[in-house]
Every structure is written in C-alpha cells, then in structure tokens.
Short mmCIF file of C-alpha atoms in Angstrom, two decimals:
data_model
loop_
_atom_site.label_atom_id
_atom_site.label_comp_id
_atom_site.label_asym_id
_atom_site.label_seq_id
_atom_site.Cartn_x
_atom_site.Cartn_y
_atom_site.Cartn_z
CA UNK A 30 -118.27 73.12 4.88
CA UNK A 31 -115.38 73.65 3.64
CA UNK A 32 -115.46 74.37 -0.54
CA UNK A 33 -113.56 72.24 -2.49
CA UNK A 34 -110.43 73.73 -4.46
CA UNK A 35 -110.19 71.35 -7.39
CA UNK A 36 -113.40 70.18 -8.98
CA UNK A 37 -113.18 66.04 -9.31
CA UNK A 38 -113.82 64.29 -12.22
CA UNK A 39 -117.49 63.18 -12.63
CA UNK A 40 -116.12 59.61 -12.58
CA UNK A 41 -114.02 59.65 -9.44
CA UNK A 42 -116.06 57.76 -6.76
CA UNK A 43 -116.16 59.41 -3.56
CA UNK A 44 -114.18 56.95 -1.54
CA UNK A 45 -111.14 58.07 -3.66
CA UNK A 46 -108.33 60.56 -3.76
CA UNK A 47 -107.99 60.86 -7.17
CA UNK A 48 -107.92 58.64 -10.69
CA UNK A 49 -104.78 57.50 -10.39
CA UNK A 50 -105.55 56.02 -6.92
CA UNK A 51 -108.98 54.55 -8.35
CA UNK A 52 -107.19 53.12 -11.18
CA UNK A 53 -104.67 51.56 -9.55
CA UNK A 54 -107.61 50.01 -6.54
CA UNK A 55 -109.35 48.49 -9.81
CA UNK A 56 -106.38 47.02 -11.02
CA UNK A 57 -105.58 45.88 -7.98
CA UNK A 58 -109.37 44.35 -7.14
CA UNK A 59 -108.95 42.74 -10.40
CA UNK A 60 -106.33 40.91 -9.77
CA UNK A 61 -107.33 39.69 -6.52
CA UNK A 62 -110.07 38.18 -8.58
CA UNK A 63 -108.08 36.55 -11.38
CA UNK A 64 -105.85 35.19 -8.42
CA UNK A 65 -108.99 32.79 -7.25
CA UNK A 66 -109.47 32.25 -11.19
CA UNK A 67 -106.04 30.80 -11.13
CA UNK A 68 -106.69 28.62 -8.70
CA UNK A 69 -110.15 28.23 -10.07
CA UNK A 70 -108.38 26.52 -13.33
CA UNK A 71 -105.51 25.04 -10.99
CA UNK A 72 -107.78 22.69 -9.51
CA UNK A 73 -108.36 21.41 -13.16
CA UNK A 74 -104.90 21.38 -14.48
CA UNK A 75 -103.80 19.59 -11.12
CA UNK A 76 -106.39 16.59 -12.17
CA UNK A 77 -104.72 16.69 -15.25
CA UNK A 78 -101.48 15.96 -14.21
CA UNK A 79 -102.11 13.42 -11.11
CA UNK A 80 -104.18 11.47 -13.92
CA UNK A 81 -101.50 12.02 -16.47
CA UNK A 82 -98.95 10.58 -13.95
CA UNK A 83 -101.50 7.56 -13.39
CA UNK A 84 -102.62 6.60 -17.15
CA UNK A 85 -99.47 8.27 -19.56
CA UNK A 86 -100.35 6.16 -22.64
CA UNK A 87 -103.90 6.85 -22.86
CA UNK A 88 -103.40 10.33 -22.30
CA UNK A 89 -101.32 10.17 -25.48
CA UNK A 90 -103.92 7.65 -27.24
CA UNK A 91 -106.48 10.21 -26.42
CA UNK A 92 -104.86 13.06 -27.50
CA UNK A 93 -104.22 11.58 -30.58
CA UNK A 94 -108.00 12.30 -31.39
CA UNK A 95 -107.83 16.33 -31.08
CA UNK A 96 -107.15 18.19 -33.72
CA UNK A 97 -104.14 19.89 -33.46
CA UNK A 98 -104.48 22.03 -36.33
CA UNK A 99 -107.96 23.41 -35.02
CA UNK A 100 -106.47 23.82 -31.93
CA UNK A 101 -103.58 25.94 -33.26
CA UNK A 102 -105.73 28.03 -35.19
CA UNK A 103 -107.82 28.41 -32.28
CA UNK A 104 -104.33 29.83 -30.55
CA UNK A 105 -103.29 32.09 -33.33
CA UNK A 106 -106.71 33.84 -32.77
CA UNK A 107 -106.27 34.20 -29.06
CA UNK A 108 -102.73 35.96 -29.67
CA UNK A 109 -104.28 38.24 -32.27
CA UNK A 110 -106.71 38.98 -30.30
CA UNK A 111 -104.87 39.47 -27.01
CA UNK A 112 -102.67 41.92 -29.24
CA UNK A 113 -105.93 44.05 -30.30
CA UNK A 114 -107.06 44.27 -26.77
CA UNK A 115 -103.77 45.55 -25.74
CA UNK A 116 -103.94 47.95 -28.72
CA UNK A 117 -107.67 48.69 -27.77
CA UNK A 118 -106.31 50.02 -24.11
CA UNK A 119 -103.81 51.90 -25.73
CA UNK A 120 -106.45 53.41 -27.75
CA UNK A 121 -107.97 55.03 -24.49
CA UNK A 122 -105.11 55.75 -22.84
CA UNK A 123 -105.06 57.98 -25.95
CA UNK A 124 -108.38 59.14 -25.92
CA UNK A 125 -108.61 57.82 -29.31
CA UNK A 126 -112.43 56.68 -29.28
CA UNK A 127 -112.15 55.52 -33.22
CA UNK A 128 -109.49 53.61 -33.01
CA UNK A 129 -110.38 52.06 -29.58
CA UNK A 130 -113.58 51.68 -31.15
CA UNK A 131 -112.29 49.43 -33.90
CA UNK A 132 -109.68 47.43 -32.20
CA UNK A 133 -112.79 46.42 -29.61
CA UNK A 134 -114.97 45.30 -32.15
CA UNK A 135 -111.74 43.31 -33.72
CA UNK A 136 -110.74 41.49 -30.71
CA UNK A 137 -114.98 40.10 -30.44
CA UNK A 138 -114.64 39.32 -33.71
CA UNK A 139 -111.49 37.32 -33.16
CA UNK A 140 -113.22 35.85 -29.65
CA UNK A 141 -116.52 34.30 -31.72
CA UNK A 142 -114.23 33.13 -34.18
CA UNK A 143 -112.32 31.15 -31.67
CA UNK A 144 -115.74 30.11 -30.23
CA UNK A 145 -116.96 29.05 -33.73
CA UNK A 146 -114.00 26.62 -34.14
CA UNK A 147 -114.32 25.66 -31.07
CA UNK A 148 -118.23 24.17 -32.19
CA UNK A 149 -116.32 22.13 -35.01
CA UNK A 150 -114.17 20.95 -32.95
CA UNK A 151 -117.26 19.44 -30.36
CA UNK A 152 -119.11 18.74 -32.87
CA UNK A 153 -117.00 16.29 -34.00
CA UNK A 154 -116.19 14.73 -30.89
CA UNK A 155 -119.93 14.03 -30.83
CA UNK A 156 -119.91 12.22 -33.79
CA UNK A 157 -117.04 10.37 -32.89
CA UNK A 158 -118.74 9.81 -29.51
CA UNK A 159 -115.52 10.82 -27.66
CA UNK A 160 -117.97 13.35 -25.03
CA UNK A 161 -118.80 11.22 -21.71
CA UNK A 162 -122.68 10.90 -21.50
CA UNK A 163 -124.62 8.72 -22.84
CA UNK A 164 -123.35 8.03 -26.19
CA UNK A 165 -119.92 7.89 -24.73
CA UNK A 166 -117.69 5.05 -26.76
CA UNK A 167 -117.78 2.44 -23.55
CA UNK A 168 -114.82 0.46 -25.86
CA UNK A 169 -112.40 3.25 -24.51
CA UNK A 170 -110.06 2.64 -21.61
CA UNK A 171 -110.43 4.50 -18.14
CA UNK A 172 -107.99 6.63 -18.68
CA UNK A 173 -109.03 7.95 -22.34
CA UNK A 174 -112.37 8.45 -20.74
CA UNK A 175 -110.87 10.20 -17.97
CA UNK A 176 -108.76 12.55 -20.40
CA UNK A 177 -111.82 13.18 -22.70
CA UNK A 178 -114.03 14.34 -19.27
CA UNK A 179 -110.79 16.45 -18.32
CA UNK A 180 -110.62 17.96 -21.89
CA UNK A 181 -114.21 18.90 -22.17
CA UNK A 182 -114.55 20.66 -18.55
CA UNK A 183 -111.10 22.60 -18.90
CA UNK A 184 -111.95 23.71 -22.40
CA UNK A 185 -115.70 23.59 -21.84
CA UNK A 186 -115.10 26.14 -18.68
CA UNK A 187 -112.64 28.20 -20.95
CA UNK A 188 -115.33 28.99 -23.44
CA UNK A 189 -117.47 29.84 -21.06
CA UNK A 190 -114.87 32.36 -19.92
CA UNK A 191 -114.62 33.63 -23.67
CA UNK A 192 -118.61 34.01 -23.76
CA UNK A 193 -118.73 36.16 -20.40
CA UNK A 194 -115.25 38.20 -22.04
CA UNK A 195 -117.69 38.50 -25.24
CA UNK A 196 -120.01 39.63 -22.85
CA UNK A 197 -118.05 42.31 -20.77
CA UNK A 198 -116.68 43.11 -24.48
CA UNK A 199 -119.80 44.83 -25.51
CA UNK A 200 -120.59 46.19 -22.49
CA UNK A 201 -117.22 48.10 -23.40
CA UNK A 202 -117.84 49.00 -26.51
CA UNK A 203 -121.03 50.73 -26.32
CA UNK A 204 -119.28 52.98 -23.39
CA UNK A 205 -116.07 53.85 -25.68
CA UNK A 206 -118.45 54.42 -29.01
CA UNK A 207 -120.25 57.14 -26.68
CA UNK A 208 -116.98 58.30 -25.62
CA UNK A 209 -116.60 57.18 -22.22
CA UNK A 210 -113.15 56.27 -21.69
CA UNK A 211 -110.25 59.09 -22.18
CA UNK A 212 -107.02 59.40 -20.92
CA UNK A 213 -108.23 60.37 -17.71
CA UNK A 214 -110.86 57.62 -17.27
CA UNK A 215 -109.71 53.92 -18.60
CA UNK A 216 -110.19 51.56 -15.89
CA UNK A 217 -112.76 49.54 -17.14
CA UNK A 218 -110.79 49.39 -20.33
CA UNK A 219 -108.31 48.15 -18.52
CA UNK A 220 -109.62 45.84 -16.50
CA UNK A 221 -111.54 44.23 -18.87
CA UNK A 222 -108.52 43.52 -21.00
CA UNK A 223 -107.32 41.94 -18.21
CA UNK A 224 -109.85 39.62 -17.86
CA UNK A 225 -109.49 38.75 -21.36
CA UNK A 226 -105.72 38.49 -21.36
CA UNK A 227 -106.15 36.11 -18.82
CA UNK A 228 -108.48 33.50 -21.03
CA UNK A 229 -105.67 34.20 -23.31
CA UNK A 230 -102.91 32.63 -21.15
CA UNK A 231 -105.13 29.60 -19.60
CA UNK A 232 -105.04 28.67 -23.46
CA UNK A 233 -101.79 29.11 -24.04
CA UNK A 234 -101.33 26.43 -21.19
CA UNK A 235 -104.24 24.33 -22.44
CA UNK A 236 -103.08 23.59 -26.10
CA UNK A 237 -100.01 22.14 -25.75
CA UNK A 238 -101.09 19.67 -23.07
CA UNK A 239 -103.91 18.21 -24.30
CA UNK A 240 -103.23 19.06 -28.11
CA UNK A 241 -99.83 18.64 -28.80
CA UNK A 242 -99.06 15.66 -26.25
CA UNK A 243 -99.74 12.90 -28.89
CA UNK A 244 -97.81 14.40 -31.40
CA UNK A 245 -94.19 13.36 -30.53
CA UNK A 246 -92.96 10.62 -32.42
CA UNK A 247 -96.24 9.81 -34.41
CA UNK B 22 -93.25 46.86 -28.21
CA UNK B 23 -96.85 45.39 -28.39
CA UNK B 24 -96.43 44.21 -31.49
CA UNK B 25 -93.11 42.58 -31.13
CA UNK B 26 -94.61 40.51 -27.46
CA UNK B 27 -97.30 39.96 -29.85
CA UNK B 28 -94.35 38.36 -32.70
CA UNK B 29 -92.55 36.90 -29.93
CA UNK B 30 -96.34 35.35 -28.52
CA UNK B 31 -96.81 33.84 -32.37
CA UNK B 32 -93.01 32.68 -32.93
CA UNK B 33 -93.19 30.58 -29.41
CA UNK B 34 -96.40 28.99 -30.44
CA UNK B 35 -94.68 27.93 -34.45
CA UNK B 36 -91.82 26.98 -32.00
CA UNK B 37 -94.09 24.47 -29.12
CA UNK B 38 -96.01 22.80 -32.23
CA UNK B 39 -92.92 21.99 -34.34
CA UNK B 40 -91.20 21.02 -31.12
CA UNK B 41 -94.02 18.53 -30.69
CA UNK B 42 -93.51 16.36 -33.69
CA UNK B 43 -89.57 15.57 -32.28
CA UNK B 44 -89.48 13.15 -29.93
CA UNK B 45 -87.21 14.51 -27.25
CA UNK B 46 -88.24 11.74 -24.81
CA UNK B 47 -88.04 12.68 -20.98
CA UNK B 48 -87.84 15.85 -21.89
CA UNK B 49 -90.93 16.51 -24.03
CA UNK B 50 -93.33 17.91 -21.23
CA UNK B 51 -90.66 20.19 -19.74
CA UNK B 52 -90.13 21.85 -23.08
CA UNK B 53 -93.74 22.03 -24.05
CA UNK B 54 -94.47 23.85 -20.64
CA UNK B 55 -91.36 25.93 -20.68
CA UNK B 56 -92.88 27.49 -23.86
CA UNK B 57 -96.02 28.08 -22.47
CA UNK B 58 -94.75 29.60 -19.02
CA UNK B 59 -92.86 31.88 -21.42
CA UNK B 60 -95.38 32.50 -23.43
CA UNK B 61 -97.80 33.52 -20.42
CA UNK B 62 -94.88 35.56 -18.71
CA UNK B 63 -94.85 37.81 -21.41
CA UNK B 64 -98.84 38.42 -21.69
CA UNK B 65 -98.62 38.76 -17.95
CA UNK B 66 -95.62 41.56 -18.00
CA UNK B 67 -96.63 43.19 -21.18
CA UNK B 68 -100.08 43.05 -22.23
CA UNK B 69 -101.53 42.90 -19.08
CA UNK B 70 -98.65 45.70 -18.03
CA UNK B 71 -98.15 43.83 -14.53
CA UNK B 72 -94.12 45.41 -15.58
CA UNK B 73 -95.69 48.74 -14.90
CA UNK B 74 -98.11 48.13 -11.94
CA UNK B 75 -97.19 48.94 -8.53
CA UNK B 76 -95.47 46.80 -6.19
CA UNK B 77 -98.55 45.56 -4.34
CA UNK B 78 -100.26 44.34 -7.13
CA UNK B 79 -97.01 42.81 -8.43
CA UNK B 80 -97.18 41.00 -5.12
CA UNK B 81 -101.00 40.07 -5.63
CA UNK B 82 -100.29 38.73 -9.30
CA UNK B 83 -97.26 36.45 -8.55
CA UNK B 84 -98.99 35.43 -5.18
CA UNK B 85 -101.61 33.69 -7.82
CA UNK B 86 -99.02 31.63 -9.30
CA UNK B 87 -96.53 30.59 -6.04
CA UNK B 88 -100.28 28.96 -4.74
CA UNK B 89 -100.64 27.24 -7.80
CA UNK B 90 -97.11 25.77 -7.22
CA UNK B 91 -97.56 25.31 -3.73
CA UNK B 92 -100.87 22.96 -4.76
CA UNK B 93 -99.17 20.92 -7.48
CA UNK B 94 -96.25 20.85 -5.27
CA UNK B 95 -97.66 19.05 -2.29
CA UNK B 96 -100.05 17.00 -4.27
CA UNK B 97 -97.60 15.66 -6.53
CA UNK B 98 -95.24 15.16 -3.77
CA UNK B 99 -97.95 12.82 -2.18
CA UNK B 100 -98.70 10.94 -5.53
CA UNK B 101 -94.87 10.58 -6.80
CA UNK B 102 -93.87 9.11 -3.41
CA UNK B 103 -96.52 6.86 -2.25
CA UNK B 104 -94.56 3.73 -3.39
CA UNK B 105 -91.16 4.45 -1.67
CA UNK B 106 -91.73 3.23 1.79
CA UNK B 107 -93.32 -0.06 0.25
CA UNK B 108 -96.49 0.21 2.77
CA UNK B 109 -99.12 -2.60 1.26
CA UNK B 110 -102.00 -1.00 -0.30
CA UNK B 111 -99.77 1.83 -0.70
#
C-alpha cells in the first residue's frame, strides 16, 4: 500500500535492506562455502602428513622427481594473478569498466598459463610413468607411490578449481564489458575474486610441500 | 598497498625456495610452512579484504582454519602417540 520513498536499485533483491546489507550476505555466503572447501582440501593435506610421518624418505625420494622450477613458475603466476584480481575488484569498486575489463582478462590469461604448465608438468610424469594406473613404475616403493597418488589428486583437484575459476572468470567478464558492476553493485566481483584468491592460497601451501621437500641438502 | 602484499607475496616465495636448498634439519618443515601460513595470511587479510569485513564473517573465515587444526590436531595426536603405551600391534 504504502509507496515507497526511495526507489531501490534494480539489483537489490527483495529479501534485502539495501546493497550494503546484500553485499556483505554474499560475502558472508561465500565464505561459508570456502569454509567446507577448506576442509574439502584438509582432508587431502591431512593424508599428506599422516603418510609423510609414516614413509619420510620416500616422500623426499619422490619429490625429488617434481620440478621445482615449473612449480615456482607455476606460483609466480598465481601471485600475479591474485594481484590482478584484487586490482580487477578495485576496478569496480571504481566503476572503472575498462580497466576492470582488462585486469579480468589478465588474471585468465595468467590462470591458463598456470594450467598450461601445469600439462608439461603431467605430461612428463607420464612419460616417466610416475601417474598410478596402469603404466605406473611397479619398481617404486609404497610410499613413493603413495606420494605420487597424493600429488596428482591434490594438484589434480586444484586445477580443477582453476578451470571452474576460469569458468566463473568469463562469466564475469562479459557482465563488467556490458557494464554491470559499478560502485554500487560489485558483489559478484567480489565474490568471485574470492573464490579465486582462495585457489591462490591452497597453492601457496601445495608447492612447498610437495615441491620443495626434496630440495634440502641435495 | 596491493601492490606491496603483492611484493611481500613474491619476496616470501624467493625466500621458501632458497630456504629449501639449506638444510636446516628439524627445522626444515616448520620454516617451509611458516612461509606459507604467512604467505596465505596476507592474501586472506588483504586481497581477499577479510581486514575490512565485518566481525561475523571474520568469525566465519578463521572458523575454517581452527577446524582444520582441530582435524590435524586430533589425528596426529592419535598417529604420533600410538607407540607410547607399548600395546602389541600397537
């Protein structure tokens, strides 16, 4: 009945106050989500370290067959990347579609080349048959074997993260190059850079223990 | 400021991989991780801008990480002390 003495913004959903309060529920709602992704990738990282504790030397044998170099590349382009989505968010919370825009498209660019590296990197395991299957090297100890299945699912599931973030990526893009997001409306800016800031830090954790482990004292 | 987290991200990482060719002995894992929980507090704080969120969904974000704890925690306090009590067959 009753007219309304402010007119809302055409993307405030109707169960909220305002955009500050929707912004803040979708930041919330997104954590809540990367919270189970935590423990998603816990479960993982927990193997890793009971089987650490049980076969130490062949995790360092094993890890003596990554490439360490790859693998800090592969880091380098995560940070650079993490710093262009941050600068992409800032770029709507500027209503600067050009610039937001740009540092989108950057921080893809930066996620399939971590991807591409990433196909190197398997592809030589293959060859060296290192990947459990059927051409697995049956001359390696457990433990190396175990380490090898760890490294593939923890890295093999953080890909597939950084595929869905490509994903969500140009989802975001197309909205921002038709000038969607503003400084009034940046959630899913926002939210999607969490999501990929996330991916960012399970990395961070993932090179130096299965990378960098078999480096000390070699 | 994001470009110096994003300095300070790349400095840490020069830092973990030349720290990985010493051999500081007990102390190599501690030092490696140490980097990285660094490393991950300040993506958490400053790209991801948890420093400026409100308090609930401060509480929701470290919530994430005291489970994680609380999992490697209890696990790892089964697995380190399964020998102590000399029980055959563990």
């Amino acid at each position: 009945m009753s007219t309304p003495t402010t007119t809302r913004h055409p993307k405030l959903q109707e169960h909220f106050y305002n955009m500050d309060q929707q912004l803040e529920a979708s930041t919330l709602g997104m954590w809540v989500f990367l919270v189970t992704e935590v423990m998603f990738f816990g479960g993982l990282f927990m193997a890793y370290i009971v089987y650490r504790h049980m076969y130490p030397h062949a995790w360092v044998e094993a890890s003596h067959e990554l490439n360490w170099q790859l693998g800090g590349l592969n880091t380098m382009v995560l940070i650079v990347s993490s710093l262009t989505m941050a600068l992409a968010v800032r770029a709507a919370m500027l209503s600067e579609k050009k610039q937001q825009v740009f540092y989108l498209l950057t921080t893809m660019a930066l996620g399939t080349v971590f991807l591409v590296v990433k196909f190197f990197e398997y592809k030589a395991k293959f060859e060296h048959h290192l990947v459990p299957g059927p051409h697995f090297n049956p001359a390696l100890e457990q433990g190396m074997q175990i380490f090898f299945s760890l490294y593939f699912m923890m890295t093999g599931i953080h890909a597939a993260h950084m595929v869905i973030g490509l994903g969500i990526m140009t989802y975001i893009v197309i909205n921002a190059a038709k000038g969607t997001y503003n400084a009034e409306y940046y959630g899913p800016v926002e939210v999607a850079g969490l999501y990929w800031h996330f991916v960012d830090i399970v990395w961070i954790f993932l090179f130096p223990l299965l990378y960098l482990l078999g480096r000390h004292g070699a | 400021m994001c470009v110096s987290v994003f300095l300070a991200l790349l400095v840490f990482t020069a830092i973990t991989v030349w720290v990985a060719g010493l051999d500081l002995g007990p102390l190599n894992t501690p030092v490696a991780l140490g980097i990285a929980v660094t490393k991950g507090t300040l993506v958490v704080l400053f790209f991801m801008g948890v420093r400026w969120n409100t308090p609930l969904t401060k509480t929701v974000a470290i919530s994430g990480f005291v489970w994680l704890l609380i999992l490697f925690g209890i696990t790892m306090g089964d697995y380190l002390t399964r020998g102590w009590l000399g029980v055959p067959g563990r």
